[in-house]
CSV table of C-alpha atoms in Angstrom, one decimal:
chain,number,residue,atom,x,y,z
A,577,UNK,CA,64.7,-33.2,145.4
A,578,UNK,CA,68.5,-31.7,145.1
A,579,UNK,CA,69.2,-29.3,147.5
A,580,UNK,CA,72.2,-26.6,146.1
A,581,UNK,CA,74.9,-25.2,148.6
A,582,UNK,CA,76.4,-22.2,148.0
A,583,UNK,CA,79.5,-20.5,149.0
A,584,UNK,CA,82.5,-18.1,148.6
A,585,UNK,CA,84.4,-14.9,149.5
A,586,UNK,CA,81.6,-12.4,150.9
A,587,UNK,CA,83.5,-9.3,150.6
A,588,UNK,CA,85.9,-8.2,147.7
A,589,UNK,CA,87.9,-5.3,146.9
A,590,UNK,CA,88.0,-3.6,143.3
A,591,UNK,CA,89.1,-5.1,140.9
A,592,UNK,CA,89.8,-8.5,142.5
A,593,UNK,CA,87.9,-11.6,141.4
A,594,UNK,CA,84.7,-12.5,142.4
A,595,UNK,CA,85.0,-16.6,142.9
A,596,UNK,CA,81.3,-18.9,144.3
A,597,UNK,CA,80.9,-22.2,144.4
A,598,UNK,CA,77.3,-24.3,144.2
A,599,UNK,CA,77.3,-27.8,145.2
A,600,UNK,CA,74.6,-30.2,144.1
A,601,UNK,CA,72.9,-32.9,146.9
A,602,UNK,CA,70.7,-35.2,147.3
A,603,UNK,CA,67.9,-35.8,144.0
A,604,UNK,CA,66.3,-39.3,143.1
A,605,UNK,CA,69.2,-39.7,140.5
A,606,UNK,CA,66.9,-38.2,137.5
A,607,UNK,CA,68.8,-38.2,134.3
A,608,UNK,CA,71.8,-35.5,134.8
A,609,UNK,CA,71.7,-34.9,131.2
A,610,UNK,CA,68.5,-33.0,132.1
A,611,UNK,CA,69.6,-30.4,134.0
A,612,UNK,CA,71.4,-26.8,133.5
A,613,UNK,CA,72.2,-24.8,136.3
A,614,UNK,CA,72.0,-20.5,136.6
A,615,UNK,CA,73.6,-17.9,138.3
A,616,UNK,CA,71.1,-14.8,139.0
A,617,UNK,CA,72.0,-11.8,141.5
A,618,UNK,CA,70.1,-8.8,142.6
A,619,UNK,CA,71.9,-6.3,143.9
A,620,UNK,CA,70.4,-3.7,147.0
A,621,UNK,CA,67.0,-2.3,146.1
A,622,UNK,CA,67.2,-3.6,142.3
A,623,UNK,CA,65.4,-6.8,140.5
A,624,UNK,CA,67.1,-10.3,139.4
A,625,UNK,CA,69.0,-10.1,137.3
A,626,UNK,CA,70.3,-13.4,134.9
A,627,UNK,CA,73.8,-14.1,134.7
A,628,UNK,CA,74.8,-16.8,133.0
A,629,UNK,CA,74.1,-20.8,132.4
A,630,UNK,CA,75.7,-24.1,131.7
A,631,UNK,CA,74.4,-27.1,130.7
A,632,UNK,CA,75.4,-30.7,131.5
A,633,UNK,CA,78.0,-31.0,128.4
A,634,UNK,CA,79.6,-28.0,129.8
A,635,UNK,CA,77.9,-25.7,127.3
A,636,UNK,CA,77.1,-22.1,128.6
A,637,UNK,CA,75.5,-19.0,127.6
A,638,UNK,CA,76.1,-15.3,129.0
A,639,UNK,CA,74.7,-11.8,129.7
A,640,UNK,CA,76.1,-9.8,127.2
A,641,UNK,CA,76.9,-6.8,129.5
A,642,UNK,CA,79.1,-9.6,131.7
A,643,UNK,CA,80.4,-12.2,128.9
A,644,UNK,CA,83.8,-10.1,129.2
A,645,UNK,CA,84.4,-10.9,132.7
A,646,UNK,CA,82.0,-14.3,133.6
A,647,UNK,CA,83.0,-17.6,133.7
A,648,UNK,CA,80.6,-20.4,135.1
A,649,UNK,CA,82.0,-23.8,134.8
A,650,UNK,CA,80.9,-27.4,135.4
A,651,UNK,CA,82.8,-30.2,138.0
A,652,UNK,CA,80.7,-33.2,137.3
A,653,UNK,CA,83.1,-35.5,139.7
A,654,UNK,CA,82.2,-32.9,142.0
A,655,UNK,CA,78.6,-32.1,141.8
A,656,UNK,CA,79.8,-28.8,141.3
A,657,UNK,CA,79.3,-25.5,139.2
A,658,UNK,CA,81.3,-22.4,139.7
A,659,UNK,CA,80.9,-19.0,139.1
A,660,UNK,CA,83.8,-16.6,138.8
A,661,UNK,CA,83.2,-12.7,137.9
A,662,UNK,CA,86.9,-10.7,137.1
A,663,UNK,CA,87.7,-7.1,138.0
A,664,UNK,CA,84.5,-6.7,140.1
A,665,UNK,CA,83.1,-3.1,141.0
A,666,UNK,CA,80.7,-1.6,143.6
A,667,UNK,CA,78.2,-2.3,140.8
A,668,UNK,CA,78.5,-5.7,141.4
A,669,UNK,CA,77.8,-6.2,144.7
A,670,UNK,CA,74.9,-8.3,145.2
A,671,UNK,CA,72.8,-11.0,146.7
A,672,UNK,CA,74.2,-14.0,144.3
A,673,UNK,CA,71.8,-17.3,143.8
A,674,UNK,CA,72.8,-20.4,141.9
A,675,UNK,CA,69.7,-22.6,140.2
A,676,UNK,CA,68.9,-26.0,139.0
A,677,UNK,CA,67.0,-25.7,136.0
A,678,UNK,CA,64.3,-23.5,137.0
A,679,UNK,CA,62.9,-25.0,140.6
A,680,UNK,CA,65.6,-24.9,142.9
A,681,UNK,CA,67.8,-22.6,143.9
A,682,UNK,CA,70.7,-22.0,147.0
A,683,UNK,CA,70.2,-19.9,149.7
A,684,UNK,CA,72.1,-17.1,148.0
A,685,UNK,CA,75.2,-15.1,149.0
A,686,UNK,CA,75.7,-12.0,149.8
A,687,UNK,CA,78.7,-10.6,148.0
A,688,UNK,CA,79.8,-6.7,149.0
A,689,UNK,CA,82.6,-5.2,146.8
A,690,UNK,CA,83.8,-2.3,148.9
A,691,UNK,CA,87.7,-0.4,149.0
B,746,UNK,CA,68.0,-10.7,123.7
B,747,UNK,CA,64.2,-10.2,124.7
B,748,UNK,CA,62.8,-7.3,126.9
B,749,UNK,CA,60.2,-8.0,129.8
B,750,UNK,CA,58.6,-4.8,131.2
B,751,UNK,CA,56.3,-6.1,134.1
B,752,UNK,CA,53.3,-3.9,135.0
B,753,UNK,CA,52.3,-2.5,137.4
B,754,UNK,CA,55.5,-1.9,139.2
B,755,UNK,CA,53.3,-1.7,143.1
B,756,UNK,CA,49.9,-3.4,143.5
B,757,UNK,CA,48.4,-2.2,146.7
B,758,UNK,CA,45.6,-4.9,147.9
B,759,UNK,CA,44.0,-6.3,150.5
B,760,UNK,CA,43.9,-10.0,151.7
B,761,UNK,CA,41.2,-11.7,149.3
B,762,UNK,CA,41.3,-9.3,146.2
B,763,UNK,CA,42.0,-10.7,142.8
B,764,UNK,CA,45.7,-9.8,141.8
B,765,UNK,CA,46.5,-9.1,138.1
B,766,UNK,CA,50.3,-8.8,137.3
B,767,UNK,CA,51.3,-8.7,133.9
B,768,UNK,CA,54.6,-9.2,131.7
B,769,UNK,CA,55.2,-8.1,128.2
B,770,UNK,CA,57.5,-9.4,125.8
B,771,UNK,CA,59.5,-7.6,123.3
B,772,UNK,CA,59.1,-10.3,120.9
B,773,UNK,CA,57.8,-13.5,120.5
B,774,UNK,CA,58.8,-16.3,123.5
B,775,UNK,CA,59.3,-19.1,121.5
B,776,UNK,CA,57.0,-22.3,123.0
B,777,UNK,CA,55.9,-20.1,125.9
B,778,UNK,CA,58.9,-20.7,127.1
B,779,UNK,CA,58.1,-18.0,130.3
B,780,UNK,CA,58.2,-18.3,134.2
B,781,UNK,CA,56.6,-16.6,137.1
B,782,UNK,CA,58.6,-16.5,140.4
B,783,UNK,CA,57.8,-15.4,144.1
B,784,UNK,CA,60.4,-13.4,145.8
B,785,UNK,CA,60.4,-12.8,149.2
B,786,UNK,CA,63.5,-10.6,151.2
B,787,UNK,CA,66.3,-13.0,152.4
B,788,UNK,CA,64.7,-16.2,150.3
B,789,UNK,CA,65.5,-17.4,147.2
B,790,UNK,CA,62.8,-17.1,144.1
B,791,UNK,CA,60.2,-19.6,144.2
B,792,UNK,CA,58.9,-20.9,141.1
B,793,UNK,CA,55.4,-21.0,140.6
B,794,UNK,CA,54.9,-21.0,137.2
B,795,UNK,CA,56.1,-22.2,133.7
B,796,UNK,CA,55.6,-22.9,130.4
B,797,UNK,CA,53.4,-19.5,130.8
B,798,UNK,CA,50.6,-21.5,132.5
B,799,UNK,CA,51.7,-24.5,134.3
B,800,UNK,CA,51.8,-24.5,138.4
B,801,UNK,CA,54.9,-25.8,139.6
B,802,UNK,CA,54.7,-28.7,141.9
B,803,UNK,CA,53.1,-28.1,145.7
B,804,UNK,CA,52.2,-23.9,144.5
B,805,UNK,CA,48.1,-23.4,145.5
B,806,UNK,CA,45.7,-23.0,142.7
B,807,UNK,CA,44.9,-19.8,143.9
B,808,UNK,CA,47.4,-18.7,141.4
B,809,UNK,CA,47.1,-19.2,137.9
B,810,UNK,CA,48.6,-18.0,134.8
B,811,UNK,CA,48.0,-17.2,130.7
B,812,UNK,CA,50.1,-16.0,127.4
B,813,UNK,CA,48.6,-14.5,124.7
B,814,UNK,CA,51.0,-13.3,122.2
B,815,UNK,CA,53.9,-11.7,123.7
B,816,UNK,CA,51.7,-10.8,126.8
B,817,UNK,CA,51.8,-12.8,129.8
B,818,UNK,CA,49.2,-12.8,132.6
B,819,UNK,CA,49.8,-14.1,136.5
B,820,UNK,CA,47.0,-13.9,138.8
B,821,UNK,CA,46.3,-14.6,142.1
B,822,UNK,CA,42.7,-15.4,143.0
B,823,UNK,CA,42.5,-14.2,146.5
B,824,UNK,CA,45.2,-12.9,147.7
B,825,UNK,CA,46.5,-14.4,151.2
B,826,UNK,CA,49.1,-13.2,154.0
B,827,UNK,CA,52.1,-15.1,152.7
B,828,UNK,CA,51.0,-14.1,148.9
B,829,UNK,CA,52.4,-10.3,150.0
B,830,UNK,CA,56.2,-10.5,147.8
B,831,UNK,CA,58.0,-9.7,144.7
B,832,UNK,CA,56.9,-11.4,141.5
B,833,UNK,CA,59.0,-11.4,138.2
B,834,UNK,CA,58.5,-13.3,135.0
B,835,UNK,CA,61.6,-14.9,133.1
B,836,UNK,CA,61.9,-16.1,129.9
B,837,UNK,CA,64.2,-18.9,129.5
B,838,UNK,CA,63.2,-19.5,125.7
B,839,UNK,CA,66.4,-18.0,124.1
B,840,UNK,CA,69.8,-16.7,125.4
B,841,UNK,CA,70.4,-14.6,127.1
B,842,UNK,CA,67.7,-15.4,129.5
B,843,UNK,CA,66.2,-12.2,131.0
B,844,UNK,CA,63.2,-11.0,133.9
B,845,UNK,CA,61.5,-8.5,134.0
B,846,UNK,CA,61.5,-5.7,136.1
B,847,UNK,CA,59.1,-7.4,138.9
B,848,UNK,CA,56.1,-6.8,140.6
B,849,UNK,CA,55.7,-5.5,144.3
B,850,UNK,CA,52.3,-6.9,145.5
B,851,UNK,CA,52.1,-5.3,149.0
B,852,UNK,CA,49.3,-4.8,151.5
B,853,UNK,CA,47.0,-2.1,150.9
């Protein structure tokens, strides 16, 4: 089964840019056009909370109350998906997870916006 | 966009009771398009459930599932050690995708 790495800045001042990176191993080379990958968080003491999605073709949907500041993009060449979250706040710091389709998911990463 | 309120928000129990966690809809979840996961501090989710009543792969039959309507069922039969986490439902039928509010199943 794919196993998703996960990485980027941990700690971020306001209203700098909020930049992770998942990377995609392993898998018994399923179909590719089969997946989508997700971006979740939960911040300290709160629920998940969904992000974001791409699909294969590059094709993504958005939480409205981020769509203004997200951007999730696709590397294929790279195995790669990105997430990148402008102008970040407090309110945005968080325990960050990316997912493939809905069984696996990275580690997470712990992202702390802080002045 | 689609509203899960999970219920109750704490379930107090004891190792072997019968857990009952449910998830409401706001409107209908197109093909029962709805997931439970496990959520346990410093993890990531586990999927247990989807298509509101299918076990993902390797997750013990002591946990089952149901939709009717807009209302979503997750039980676990007897509750074990490990069992003791977070639970939230997701709906992943139409964007934006949304959980609910979880479930805190913790020893009584």
């Amino acid at each position: 089964q794919e196993q998703l790495e996960q990485w980027g800045a941990g700690l971020l001042k306001p209203s700098e840019t909020l930049s992770l990176t998942c990377a995609v191993y392993g898998g018994n080379g399923g179909s590719f056009s089969d997946y989508y990958w997700s971006w979740i968080r939960q911040p300290p003491g709160k629920g998940l909370e969904w992000l974001g999605e791409i699909n294969h073709r590059g094709s993504t949907n958005y939480s409205p109350s981020l769509k203004s500041r997200l951007t999730i993009s696709l590397d294929t060449s790279k195995n790669q998906i990105s997430l990148k979250l402008s102008s970040v706040t407090a309110a945005d710091t968080a325990v960050y997870y990316c997912g493939q389709n809905l069984d696996v998911w990275g580690k997470g990463t712990t992202v702390t916006v802080s002045s | 966009e689609i509203v899960l309120t999970q219920s109750p928000a704490t379930l107090s129990l004891s190792p072997g009771e019968r857990a009952t966690l449910s998830c409401g809809a706001s409107q209908s979840v197109s093909s029962n398009y709805l997931a439970w996961y496990q959520h346990k501090p410093g993890l990531a989710p586990r999927l247990l459930i989807y298509d509101a009543a299918s076990r993902a792969t390797g997750v013990p039959d002591r946990f089952s599932a149901s939709a009717s309507g807009t209302d979503f069922t997750l039980t676990i039969s007897r509750l074990e050690a490990e069992d003791f986490a977070v639970y939230y439902c997701q709906q992943y039928a139409t964007a934006p995708l949304s959980f609910g509010g979880g479930t805190k199943v913790e020893i009584k």
